[in-house]
GROMACS .gro file of C-alpha atoms in nm:
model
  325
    1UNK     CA    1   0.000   0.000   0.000
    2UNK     CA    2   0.117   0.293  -0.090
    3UNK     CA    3   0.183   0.597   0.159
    4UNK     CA    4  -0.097   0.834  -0.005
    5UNK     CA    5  -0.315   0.515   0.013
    6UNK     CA    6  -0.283   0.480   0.372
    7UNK     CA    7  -0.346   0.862   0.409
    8UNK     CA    8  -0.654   0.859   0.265
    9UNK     CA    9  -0.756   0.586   0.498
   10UNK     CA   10  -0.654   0.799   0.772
   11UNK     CA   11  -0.882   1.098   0.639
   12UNK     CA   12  -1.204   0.884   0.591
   13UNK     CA   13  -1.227   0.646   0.931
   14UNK     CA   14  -1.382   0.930   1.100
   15UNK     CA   15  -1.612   1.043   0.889
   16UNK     CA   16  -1.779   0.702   0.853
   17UNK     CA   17  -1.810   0.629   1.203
   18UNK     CA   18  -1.969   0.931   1.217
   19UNK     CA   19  -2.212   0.845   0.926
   20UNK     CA   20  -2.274   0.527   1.120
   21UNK     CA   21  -2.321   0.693   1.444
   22UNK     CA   22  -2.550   0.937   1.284
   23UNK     CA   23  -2.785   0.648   1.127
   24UNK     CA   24  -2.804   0.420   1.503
   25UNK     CA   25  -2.927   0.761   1.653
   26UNK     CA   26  -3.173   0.786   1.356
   27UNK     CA   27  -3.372   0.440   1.387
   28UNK     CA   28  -3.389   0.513   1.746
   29UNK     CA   29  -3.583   0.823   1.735
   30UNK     CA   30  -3.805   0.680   1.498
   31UNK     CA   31  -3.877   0.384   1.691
   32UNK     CA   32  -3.923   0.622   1.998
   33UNK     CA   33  -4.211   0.809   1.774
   34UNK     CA   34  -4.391   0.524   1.650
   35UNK     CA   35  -4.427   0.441   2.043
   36UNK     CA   36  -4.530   0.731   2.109
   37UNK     CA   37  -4.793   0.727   1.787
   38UNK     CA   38  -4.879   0.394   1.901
   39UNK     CA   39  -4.941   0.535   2.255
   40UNK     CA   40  -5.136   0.783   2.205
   41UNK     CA   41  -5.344   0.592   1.944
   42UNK     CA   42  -5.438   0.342   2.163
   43UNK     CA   43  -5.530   0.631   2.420
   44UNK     CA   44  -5.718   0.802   2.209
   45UNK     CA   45  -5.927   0.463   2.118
   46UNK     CA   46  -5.915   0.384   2.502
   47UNK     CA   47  -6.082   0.720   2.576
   48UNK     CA   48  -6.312   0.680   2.245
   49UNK     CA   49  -6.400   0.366   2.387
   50UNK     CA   50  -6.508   0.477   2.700
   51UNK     CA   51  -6.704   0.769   2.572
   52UNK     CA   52  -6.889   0.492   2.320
   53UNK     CA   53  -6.968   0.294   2.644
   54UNK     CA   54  -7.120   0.593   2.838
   55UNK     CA   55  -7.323   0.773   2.535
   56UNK     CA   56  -7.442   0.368   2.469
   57UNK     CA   57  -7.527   0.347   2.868
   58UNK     CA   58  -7.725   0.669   2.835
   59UNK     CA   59  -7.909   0.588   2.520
   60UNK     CA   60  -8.012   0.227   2.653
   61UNK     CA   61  -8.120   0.425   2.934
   62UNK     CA   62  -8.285   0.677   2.822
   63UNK     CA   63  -8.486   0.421   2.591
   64UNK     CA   64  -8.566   0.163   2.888
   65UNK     CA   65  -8.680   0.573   3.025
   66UNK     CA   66  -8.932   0.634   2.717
   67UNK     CA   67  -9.012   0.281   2.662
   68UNK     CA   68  -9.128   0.217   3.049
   69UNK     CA   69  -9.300   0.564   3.024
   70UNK     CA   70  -9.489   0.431   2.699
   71UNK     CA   71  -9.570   0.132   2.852
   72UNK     CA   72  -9.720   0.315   3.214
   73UNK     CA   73  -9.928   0.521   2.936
   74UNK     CA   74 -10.085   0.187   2.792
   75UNK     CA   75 -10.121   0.062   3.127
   76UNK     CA   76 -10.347   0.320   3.259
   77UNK     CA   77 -10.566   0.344   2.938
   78UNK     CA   78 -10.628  -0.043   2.983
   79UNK     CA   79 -10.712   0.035   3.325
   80UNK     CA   80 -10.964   0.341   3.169
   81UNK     CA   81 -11.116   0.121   2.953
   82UNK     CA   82 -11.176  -0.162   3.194
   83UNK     CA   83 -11.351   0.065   3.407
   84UNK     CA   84 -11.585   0.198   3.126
   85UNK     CA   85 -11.678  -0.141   2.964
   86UNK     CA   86 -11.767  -0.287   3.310
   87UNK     CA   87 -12.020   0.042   3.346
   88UNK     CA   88 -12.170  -0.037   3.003
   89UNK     CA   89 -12.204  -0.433   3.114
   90UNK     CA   90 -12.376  -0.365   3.446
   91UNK     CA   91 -12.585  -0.125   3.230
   92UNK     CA   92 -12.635  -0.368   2.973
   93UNK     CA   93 -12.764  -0.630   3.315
   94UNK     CA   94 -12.993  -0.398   3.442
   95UNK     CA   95 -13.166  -0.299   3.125
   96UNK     CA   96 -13.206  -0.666   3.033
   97UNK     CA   97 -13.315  -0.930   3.277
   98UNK     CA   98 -13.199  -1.266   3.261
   99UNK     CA   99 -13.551  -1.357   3.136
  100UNK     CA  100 -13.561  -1.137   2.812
  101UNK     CA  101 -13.282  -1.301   2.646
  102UNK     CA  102 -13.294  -1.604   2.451
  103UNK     CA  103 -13.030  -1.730   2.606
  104UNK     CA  104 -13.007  -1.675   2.981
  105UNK     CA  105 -12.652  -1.809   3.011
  106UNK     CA  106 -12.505  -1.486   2.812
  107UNK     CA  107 -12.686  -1.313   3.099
  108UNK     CA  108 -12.505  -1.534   3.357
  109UNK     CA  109 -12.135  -1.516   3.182
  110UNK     CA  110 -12.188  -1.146   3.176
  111UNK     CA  111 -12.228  -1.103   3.526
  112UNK     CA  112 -11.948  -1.321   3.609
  113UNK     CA  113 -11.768  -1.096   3.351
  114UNK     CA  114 -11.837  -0.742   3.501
  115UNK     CA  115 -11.763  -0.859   3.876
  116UNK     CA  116 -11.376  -0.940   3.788
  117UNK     CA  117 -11.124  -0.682   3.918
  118UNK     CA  118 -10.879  -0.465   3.723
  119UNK     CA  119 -10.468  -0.644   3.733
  120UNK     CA  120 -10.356  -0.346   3.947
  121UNK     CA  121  -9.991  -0.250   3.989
  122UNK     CA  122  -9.775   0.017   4.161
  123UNK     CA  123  -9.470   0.016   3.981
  124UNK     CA  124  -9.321   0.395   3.832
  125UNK     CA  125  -9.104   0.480   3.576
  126UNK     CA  126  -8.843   0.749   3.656
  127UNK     CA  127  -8.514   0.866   3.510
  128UNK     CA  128  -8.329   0.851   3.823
  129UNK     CA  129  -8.398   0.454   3.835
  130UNK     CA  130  -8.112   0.261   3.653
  131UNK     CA  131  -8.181   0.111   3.294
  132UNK     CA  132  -8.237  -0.264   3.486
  133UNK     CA  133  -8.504  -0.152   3.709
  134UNK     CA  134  -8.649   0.073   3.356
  135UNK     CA  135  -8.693  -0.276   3.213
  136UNK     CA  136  -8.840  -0.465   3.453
  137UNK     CA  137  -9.105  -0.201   3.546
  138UNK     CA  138  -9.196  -0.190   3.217
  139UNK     CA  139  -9.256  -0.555   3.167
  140UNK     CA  140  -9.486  -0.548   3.483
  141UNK     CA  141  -9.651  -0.291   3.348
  142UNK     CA  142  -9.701  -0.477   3.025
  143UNK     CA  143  -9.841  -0.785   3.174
  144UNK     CA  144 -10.097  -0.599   3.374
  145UNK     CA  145 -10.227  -0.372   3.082
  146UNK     CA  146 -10.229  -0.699   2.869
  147UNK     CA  147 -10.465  -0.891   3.171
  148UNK     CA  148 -10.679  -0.566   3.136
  149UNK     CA  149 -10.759  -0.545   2.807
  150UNK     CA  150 -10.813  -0.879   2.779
  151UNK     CA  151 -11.103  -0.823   3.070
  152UNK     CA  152 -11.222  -0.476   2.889
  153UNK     CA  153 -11.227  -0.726   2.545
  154UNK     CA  154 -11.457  -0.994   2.755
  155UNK     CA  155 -11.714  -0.738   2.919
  156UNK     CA  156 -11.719  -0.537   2.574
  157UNK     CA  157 -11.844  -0.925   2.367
  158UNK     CA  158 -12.012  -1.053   2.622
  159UNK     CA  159 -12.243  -0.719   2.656
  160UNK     CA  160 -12.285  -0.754   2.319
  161UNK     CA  161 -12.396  -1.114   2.323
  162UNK     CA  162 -12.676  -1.032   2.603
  163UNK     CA  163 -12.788  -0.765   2.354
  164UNK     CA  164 -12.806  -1.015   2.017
  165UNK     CA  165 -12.969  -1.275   2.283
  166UNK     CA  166 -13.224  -0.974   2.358
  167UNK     CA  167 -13.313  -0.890   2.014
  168UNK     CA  168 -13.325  -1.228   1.909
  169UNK     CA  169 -13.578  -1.330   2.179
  170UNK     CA  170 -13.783  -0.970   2.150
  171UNK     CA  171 -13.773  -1.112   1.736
  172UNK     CA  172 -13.922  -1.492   1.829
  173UNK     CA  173 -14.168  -1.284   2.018
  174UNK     CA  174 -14.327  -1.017   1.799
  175UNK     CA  175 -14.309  -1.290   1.547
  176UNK     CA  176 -14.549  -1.526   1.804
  177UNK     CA  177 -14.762  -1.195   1.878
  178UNK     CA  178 -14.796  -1.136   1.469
  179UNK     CA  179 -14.854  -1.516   1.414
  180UNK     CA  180 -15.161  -1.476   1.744
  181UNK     CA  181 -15.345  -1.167   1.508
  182UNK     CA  182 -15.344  -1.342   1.226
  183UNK     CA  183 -15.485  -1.647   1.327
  184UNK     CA  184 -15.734  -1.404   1.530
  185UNK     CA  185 -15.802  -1.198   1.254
  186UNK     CA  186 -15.845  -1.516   0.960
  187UNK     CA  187 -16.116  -1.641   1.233
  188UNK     CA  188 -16.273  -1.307   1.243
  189UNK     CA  189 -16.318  -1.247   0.867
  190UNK     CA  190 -16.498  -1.578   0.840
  191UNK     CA  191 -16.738  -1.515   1.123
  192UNK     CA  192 -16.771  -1.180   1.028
  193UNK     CA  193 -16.948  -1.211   0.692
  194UNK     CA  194 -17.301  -1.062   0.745
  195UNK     CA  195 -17.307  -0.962   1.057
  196UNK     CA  196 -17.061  -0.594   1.001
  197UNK     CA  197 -17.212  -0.219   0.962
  198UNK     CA  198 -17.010  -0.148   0.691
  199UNK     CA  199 -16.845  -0.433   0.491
  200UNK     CA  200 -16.563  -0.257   0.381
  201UNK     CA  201 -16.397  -0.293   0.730
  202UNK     CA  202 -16.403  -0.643   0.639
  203UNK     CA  203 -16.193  -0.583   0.266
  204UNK     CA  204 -15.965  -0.385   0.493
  205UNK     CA  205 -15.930  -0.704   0.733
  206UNK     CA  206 -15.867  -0.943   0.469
  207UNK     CA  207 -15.602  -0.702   0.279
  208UNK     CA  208 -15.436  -0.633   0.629
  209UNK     CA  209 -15.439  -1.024   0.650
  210UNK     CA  210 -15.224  -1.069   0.398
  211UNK     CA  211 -14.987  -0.786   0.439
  212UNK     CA  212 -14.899  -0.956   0.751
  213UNK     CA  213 -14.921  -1.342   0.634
  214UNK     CA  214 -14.613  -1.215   0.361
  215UNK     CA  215 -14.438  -1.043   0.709
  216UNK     CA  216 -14.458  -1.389   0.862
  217UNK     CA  217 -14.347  -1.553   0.628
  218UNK     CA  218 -14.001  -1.376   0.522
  219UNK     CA  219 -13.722  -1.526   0.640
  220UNK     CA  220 -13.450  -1.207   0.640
  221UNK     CA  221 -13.584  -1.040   0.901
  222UNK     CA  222 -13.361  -0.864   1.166
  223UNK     CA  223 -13.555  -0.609   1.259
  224UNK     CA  224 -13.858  -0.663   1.560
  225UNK     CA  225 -14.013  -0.335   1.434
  226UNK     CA  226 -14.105  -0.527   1.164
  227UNK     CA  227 -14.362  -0.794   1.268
  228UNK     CA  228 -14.470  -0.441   1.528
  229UNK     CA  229 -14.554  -0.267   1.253
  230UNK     CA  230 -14.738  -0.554   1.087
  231UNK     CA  231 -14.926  -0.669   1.389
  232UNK     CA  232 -15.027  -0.309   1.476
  233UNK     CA  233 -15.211  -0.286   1.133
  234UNK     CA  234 -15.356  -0.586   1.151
  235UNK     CA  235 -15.519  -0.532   1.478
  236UNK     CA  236 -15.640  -0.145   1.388
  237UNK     CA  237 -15.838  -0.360   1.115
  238UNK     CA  238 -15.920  -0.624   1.373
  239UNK     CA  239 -16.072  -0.325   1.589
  240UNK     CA  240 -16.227  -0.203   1.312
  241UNK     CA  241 -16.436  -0.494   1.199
  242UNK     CA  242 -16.543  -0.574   1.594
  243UNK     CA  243 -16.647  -0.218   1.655
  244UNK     CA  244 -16.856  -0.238   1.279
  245UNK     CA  245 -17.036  -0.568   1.401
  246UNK     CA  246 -17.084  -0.422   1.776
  247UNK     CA  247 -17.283  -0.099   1.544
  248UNK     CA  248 -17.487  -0.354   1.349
  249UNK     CA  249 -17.604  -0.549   1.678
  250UNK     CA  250 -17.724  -0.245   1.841
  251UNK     CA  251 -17.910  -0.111   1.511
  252UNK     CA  252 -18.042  -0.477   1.528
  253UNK     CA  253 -18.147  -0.425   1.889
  254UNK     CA  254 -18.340  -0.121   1.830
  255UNK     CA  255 -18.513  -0.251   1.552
  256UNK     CA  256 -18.656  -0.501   1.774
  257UNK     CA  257 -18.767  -0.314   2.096
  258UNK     CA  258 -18.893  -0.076   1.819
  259UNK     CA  259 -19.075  -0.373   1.677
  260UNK     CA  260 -19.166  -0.485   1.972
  261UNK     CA  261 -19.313  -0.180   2.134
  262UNK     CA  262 -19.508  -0.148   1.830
  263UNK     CA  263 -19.677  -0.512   1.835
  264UNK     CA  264 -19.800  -0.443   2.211
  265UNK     CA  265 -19.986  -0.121   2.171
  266UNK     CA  266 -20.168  -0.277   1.920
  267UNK     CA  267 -20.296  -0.604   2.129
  268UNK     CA  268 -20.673  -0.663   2.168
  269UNK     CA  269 -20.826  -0.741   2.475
  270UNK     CA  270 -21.102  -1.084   2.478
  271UNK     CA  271 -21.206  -1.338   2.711
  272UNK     CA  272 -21.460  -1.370   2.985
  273UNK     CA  273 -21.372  -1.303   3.334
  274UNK     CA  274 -21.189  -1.017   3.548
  275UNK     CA  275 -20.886  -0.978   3.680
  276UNK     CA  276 -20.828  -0.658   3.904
  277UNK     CA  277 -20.903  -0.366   3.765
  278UNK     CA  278 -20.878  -0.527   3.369
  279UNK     CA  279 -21.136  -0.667   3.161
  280UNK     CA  280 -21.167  -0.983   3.049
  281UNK     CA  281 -21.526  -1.025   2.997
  282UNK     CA  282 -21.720  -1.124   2.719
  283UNK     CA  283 -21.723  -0.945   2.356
  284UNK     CA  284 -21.498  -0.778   2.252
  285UNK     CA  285 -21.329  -0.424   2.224
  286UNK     CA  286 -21.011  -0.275   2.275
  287UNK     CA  287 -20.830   0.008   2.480
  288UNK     CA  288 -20.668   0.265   2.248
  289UNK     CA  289 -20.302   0.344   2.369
  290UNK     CA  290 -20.350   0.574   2.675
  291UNK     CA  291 -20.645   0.437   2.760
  292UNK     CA  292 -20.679   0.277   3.089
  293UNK     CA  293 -20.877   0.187   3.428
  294UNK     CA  294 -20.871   0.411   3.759
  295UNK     CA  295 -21.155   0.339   3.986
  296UNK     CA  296 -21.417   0.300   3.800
  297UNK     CA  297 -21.364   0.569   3.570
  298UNK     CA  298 -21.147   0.584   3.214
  299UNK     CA  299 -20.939   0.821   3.176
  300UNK     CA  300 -20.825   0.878   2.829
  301UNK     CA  301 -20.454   1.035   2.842
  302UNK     CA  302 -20.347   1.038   3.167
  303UNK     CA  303 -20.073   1.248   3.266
  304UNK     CA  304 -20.247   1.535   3.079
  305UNK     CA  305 -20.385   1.840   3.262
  306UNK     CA  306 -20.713   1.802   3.472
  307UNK     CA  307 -20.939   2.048   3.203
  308UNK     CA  308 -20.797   1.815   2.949
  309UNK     CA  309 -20.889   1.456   3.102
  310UNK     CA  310 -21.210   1.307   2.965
  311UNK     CA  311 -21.400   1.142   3.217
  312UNK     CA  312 -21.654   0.902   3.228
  313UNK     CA  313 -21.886   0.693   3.356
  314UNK     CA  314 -21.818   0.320   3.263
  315UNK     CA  315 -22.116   0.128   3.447
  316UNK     CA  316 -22.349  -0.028   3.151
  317UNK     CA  317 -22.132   0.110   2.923
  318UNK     CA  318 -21.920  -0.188   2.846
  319UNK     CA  319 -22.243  -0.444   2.811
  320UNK     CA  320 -22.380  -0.657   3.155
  321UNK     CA  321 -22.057  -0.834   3.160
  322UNK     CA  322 -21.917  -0.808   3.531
  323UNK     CA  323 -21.743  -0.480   3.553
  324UNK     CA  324 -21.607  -0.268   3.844
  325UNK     CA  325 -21.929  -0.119   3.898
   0.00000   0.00000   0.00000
């Protein structure tokens, strides 16, 4: 080697140990700063972390907070309605007996119904309780609006059923009552023939009659008011024809006392004999109407005034019959 060679050594050794020195203090800080990079990233997801956890604790709270809230809501509303559907059934009871309904045992049911309490419960909803308690008050509140509206659903149908078990039997019964008239009223207009006033009650009857034999007969009806309706026109015709016969019996009536007050005026006295003050005897002769005996004299007209009675003497007048002379 030669002697420049080895200066040249000489002038470089230092320089790369410092190069070398320079790149060793290099890798260290960067190691140092992805530490620290790593540090504070895993701080920072640490404290992200923790402030996920709390905002999630006081969301799940505040939720358990509206849904318990929500739920008290429902719970008193099925606790409202309870209440007001038991009113209606025991409203529903008194207005129709036991005996008005087709069926009595939807009259039974329903009392059984309407006597069964409310699922009470005292549980609260409040944000100061913790997201557990939230929950669990909430499903207790649940259950016992769920028992109550099932109760409020039961009084609500089985009122209803007492009421279709009412109409139906109020239905079968107009129906019967219809059914009575016309069988009344077909009798009528056969006995009736002859013996009416006016016999145009009787075309009413028999018109009215069949109005209410089509009634009868349908088999859609829903309405009682119907067969009502039918049965009152039949028996306004019914009336009708009885009061027209009850005016032709009394015209018949006074034809005969008429009749009959006219025959006996105009009866002749004969016979032998006396009885009292009337004469029986022998030949014959008649008293005119107002004509009569009053001791021993006739009076014709009595009742009239004394200037107006004729008076006389009947001794020998009426033959030598015995007389009251």
């Amino acid at each position: 080697m030669s002697e420049q060679d080895t200066t040249e050594n000489k002038n470089t050794g230092p320089a790369t140990d410092q190069q070398e020195g320079a790149g060793t203090e290099s890798r260290g800080n960067r190691k140092r700063r992805i530490a620290v990079i790593v540090a504070v990233v895993v701080f920072l997801l640490v404290v992200a972390a923790v402030v996920a956890g709390v905002l999630v604790t006081r969301e799940r709270h505040t939720v358990a907070l509206e849904d318990c809230t929500r739920s008290g809501k429902a719970y008193e509303t099925s606790v409202a309605d309870l209440k007001r559907n038991q009113e209606q059934a025991q409203k529903v009871l008194a207005a129709t007996p036991a005996q008005n309904t087709a069926d009595p045992k939807t009259h039974a049911s329903l009392e059984q119904t309407a006597l069964k309490k409310a699922d009470r419960t005292i549980v609260s909803c409040a944000a100061s309780q913790s997201t557990t308690e939230l929950n669990r008050n909430k499903d207790r509140l649940d259950k016992a609006a769920s028992v109550n509206k099932r109760l409020a659903r039961l009084n609500k149908d089985a009122a209803a059923r007492v009421e279709a078990s009412a109409k139906a039997k109020t239905l079968s019964d107009e129906k019967q009552a219809l059914d009575a008239s016309i069988s009344a009223a077909a009798a009528l207009l056969g006995d009736s023939d002859g013996k009416v006033a006016d016999n145009a009650v009787r075309e009413s009857l028999g018109k009215a009659l069949d109005d209410a034999r089509q009634v009868s007969g349908k088999k859609d009806i829903t309405d009682p008011k119907t067969y009502t309706d039918a049965k009152q026109a039949l028996d306004g015709a019914i009336n009708a024809v009885n009061d027209s016969i009850g005016q032709k019996q009394a015209a018949n009536e006074t034809a005969a006392a008429q009749a009959s007050a006219v025959s006996g005026t105009g009866s002749a006295y004969a016979g032998g004999g006396t009885t009292g003050n009337g004469y029986t005897g022998g030949g014959t002769g008649g008293y005119a109407p107002g004509v009569h005996l009053d001791s021993g004299t006739v009076v014709l007209n009595p009742g009239t005034p004394p200037d107006a009675t004729v008076e006389f003497e009947a001794c020998g007048i009426l033959g030598t019959a015995p007389h009251f002379c």
